[in-house]
Coordinates of C-alpha atoms in Angstrom, one line a residue:
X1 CA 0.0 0.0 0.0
X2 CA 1.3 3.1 -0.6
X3 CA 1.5 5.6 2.0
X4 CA 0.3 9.7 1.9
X5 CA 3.7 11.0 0.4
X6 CA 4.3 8.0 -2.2
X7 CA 6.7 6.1 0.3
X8 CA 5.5 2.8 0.9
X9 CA 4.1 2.0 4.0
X10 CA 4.9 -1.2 6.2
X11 CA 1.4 -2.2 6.3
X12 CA 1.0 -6.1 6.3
X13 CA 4.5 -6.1 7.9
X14 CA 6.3 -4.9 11.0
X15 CA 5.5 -0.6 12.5
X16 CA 7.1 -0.1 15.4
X17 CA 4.6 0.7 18.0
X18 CA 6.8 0.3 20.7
X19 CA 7.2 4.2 21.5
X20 CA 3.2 4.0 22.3
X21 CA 3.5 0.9 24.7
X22 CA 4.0 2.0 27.7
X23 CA 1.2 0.5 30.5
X24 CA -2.0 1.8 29.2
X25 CA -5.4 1.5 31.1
X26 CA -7.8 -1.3 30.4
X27 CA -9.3 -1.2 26.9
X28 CA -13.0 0.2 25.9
X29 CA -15.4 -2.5 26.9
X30 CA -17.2 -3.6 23.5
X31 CA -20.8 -2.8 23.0
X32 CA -23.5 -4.6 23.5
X33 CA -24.6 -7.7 20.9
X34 CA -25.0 -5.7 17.8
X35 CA -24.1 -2.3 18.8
X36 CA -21.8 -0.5 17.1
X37 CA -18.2 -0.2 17.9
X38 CA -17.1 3.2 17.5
X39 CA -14.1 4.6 20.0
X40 CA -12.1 7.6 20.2
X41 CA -8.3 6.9 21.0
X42 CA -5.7 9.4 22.6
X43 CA -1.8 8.4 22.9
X44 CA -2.4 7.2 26.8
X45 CA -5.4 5.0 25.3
X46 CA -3.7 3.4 22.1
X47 CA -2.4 0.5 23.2
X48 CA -5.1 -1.0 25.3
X49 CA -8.0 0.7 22.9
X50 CA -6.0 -0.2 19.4
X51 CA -2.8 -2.5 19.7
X52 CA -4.2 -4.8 22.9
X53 CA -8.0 -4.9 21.2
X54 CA -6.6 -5.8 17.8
X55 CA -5.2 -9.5 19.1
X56 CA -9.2 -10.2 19.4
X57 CA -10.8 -8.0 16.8
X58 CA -10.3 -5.9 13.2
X59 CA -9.7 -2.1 14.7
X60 CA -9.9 0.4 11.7
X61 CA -7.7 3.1 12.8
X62 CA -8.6 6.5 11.4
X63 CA -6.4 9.2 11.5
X64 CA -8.2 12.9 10.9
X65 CA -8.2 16.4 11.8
X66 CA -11.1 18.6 12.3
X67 CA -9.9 21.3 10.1
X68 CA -9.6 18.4 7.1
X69 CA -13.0 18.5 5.1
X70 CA -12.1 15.1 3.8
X71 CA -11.2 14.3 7.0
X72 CA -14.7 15.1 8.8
X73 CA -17.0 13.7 5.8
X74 CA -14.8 10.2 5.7
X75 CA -15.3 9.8 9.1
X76 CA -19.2 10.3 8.7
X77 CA -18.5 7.6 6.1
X78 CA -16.9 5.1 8.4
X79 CA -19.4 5.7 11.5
X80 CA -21.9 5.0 9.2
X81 CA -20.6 1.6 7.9
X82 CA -19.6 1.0 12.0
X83 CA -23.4 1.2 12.5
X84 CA -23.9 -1.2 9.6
X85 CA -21.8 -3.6 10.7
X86 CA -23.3 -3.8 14.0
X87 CA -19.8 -4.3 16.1
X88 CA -18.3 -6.7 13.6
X89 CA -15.2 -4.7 13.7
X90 CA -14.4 -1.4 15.6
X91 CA -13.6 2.4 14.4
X92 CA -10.8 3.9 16.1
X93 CA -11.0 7.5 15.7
X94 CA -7.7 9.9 16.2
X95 CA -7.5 13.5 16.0
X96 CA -4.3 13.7 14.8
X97 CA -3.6 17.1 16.6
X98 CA -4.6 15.8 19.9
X99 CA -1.9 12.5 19.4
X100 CA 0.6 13.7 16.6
X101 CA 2.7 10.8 17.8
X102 CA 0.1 8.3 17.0
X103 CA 0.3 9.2 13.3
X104 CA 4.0 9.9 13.6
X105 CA 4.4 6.2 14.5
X106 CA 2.3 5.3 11.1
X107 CA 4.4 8.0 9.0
X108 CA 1.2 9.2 8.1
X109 CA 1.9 12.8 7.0
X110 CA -1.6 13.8 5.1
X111 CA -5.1 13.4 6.2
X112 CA -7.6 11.4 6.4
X113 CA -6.0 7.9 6.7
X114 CA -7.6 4.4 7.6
X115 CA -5.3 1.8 9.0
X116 CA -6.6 -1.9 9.2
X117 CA -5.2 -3.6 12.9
X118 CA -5.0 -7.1 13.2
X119 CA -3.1 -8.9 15.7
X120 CA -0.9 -5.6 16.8
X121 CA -0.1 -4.6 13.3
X122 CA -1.4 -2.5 10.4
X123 CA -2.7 -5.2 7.9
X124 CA -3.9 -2.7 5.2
X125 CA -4.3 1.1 4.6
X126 CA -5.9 3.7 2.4
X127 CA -5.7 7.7 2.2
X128 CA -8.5 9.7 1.0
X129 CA -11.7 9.9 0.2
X130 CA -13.5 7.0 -1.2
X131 CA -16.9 6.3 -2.0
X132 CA -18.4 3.8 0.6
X133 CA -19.3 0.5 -1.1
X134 CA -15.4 1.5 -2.3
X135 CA -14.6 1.2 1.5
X136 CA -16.9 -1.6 2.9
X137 CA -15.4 -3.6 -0.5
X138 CA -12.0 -3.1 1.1
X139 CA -12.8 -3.8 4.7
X140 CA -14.3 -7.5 3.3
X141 CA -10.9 -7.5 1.5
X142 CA -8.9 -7.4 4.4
X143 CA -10.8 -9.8 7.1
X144 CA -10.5 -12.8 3.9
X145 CA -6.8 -12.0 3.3
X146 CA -5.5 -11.7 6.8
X147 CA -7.8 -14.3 8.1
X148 CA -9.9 -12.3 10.6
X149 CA -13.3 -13.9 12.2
X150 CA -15.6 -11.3 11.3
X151 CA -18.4 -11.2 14.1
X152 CA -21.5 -11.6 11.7
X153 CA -23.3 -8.1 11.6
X154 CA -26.8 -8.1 13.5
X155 CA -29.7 -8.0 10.6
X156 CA -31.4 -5.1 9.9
X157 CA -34.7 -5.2 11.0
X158 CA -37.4 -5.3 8.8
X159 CA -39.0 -2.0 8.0
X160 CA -42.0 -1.3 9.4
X161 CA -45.2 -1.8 7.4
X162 CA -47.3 1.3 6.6
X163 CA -50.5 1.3 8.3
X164 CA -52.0 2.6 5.4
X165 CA -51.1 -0.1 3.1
X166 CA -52.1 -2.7 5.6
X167 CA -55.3 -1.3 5.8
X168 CA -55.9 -1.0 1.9
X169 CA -54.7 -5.2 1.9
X170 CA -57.7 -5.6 4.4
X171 CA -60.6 -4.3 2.5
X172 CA -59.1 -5.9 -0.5
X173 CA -58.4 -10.0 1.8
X174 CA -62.1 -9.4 2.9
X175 CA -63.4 -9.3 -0.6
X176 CA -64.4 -5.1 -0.6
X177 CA -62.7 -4.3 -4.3
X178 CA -64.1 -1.2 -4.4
X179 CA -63.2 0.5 -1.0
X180 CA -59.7 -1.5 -1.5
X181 CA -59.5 0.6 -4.6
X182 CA -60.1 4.0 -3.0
X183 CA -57.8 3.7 -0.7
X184 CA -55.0 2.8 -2.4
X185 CA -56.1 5.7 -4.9
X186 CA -55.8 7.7 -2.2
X187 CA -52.4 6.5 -1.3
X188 CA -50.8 6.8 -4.6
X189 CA -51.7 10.5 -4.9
X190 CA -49.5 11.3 -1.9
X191 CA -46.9 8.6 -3.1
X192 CA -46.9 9.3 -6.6
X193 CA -47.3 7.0 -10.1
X194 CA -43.6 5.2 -8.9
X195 CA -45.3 3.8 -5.5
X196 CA -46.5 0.9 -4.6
X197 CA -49.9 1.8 -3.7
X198 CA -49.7 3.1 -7.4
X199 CA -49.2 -0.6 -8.5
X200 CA -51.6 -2.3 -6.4
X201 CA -54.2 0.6 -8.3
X202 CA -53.1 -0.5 -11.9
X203 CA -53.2 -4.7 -10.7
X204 CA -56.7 -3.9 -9.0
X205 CA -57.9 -2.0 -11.8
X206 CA -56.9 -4.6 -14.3
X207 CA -58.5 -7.6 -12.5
X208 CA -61.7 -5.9 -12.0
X209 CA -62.0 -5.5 -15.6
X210 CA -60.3 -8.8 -16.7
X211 CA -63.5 -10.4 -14.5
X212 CA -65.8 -8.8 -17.0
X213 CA -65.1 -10.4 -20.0
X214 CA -66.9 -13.5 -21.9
X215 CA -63.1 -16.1 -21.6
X216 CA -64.8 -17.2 -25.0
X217 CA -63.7 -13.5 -26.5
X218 CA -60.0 -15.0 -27.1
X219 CA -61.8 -17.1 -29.8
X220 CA -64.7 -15.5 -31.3
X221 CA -63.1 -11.9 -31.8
X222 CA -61.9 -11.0 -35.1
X223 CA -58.0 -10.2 -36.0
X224 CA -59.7 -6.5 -36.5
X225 CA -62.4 -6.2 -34.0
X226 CA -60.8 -3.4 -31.5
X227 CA -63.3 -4.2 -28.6
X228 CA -62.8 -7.7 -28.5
X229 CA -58.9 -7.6 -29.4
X230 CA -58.6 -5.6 -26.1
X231 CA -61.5 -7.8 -24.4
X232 CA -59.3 -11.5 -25.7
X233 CA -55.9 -9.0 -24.7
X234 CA -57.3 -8.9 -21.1
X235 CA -58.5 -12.5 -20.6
X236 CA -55.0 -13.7 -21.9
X237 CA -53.1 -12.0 -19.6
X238 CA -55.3 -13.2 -16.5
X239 CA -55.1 -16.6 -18.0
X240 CA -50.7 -16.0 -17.3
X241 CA -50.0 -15.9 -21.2
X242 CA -48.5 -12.3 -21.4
X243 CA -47.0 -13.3 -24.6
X244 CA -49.7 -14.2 -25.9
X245 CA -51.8 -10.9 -24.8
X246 CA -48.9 -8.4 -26.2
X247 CA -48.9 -10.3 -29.2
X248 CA -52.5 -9.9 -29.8
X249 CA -52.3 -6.1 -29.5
X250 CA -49.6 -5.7 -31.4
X251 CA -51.2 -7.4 -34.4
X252 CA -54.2 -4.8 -33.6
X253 CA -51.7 -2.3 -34.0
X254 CA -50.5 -3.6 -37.5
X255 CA -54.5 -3.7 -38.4
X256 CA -55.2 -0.6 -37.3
X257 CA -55.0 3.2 -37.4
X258 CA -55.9 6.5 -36.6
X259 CA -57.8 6.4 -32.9
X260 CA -58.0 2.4 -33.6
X261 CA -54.3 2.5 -33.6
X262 CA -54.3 4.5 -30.5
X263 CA -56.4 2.7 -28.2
X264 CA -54.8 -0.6 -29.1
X265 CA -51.1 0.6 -28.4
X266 CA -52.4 2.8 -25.4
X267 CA -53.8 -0.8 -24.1
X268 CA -50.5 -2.3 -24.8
X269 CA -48.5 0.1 -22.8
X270 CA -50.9 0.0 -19.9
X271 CA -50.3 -4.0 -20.0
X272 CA -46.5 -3.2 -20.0
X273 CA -47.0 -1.5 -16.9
X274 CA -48.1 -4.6 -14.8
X275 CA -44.6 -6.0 -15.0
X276 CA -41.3 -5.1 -14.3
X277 CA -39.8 -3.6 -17.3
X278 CA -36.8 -6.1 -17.4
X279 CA -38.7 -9.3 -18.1
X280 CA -38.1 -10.5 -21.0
X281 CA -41.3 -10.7 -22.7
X282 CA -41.9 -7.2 -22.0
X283 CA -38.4 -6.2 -23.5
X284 CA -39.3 -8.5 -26.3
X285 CA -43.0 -7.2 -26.8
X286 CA -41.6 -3.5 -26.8
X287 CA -39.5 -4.5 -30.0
X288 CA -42.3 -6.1 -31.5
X289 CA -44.6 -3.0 -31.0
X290 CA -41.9 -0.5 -32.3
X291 CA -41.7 -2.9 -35.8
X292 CA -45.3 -2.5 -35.5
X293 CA -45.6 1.3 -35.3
X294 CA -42.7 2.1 -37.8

């Protein structure tokens, strides 16, 4: 790794620490089952807080100063992924002009710096900002190539569900379509078209008028007839043959123009909309309909 001023560092082999290892109190007690692990360290505190704590756990030493914008908005980085990781490993935090002799003992001469501590010695290092998937890639680096039991993170819990939501899923379980409707209407217009409320009003709105239709439409409606093209369209897809509903439409489409053409590709695209735009027979139908039109 190469250190601040190009020189390269001894991470991975032998720092002398010894100037900072003079009897040192105890070290930080570790949090609480997954808490996060996030300590400040002065020069009397290093060794028990940093060197001694390393022989059990990964410490990620950073070095900062508050007058360093990269400095302050790296660390913000790093208590962030501590809090993620739920005392899997601990941040170390020095301010470097509170212990100059800490990063002296590094030859750390810019900041901000991160130092990875394993078994009383610097394992792995970066300077600078990075971006943080950047950094928690780099921190999964180093526990798999120095060995280091990584404490499994505690899960996140599961987001809490919105009451409105639940409430719209009652009326809809208990068989009331049309109050399950409203009120997921209503919650789309706070949410906005991108929402899921949104999607439960295009799936509701689809089924209810899917139900409607004569199933026999899919064989008795000509290739031209615009009603029961979108009719056949409908029952196709609530039958689980997407394919074969797009490709209905889309042969509308070739039949058809003017307002005809309109309805039939407007229909199309509202079908599109039940699915997430990646499957494959929507990318494929999409192609399809764009032969069609031009």
């Amino acid at each position: 790794m190469t250190g601040p001023m190009g020189a390269r560092r001894g991470v991975g082999g032998a720092v002398d620490l010894s100037a900072l290892a003079a009897p040192k109190p105890e070290p930080t007690p570790p949090p609480a089952d997954g808490g996060p692990s996030i300590i400040e360290v002065s020069e009397p505190t290093f060794e028990a807080d940093v060197i001694v704590r390393s022989e059990r756990e990964l410490v990620l030493l950073l070095l900062w100063a508050r007058w360093s914008e990269p400095s302050v908005h790296l660390g913000q980085t790093m208590e962030q992924l501590a809090v993620a990781a739920g005392g899997a490993w601990t941040l170390a935090l020095v301010d470097v002009d509170a212990a100059p002799r800490i990063p002296q003992a590094f030859g750390a001469q810019n900041v901000p710096m991160v130092i990875a501590m394993w078994n009383q010695q610097p394992v792995s290092a970066f300077d600078g900002a990075k971006e943080p998937a950047e950094i928690a890639a780099w921190i999964q680096d180093v526990a798999a190539q120095a060995g280091v039991p990584m404490a499994s993170a505690a899960a996140e819990p599961e987001p809490a569900d919105d009451p409105r939501m639940v409430a719209a899923e009652e009326l809809l379980n208990a068989g009331d379509t049309d109050a399950a409707l409203a009120a997921y209407e209503a919650i789309a217009t706070t949410d906005g078209p991108k929402s899921e409320a949104a999607s439960a009003v295009r799936n509701i709105r689809f089924m209810v008028r899917a139900q409607q239709h004569d199933p026999s439409i899919i064989s008795t409606a000509a290739a031209d007839d615009v009603d029961g093209q979108l009719a056949a369209a409908d029952v196709l897809l609530l039958g689980q043959r997407p394919e074969q509903a797009f490709d209905a439409l889309i042969n509308l489409v070739r039949l058809t123009d003017g307002d005809d053409r309109t309805r039939a590709r407007t229909r199309l695209l509202e079908l599109f909309d039940l699915f997430d735009p990646a499957e494959p027979f929507v990318v494929a139908a999409r192609r399809k309909l764009a032969t069609a039109l031009y």
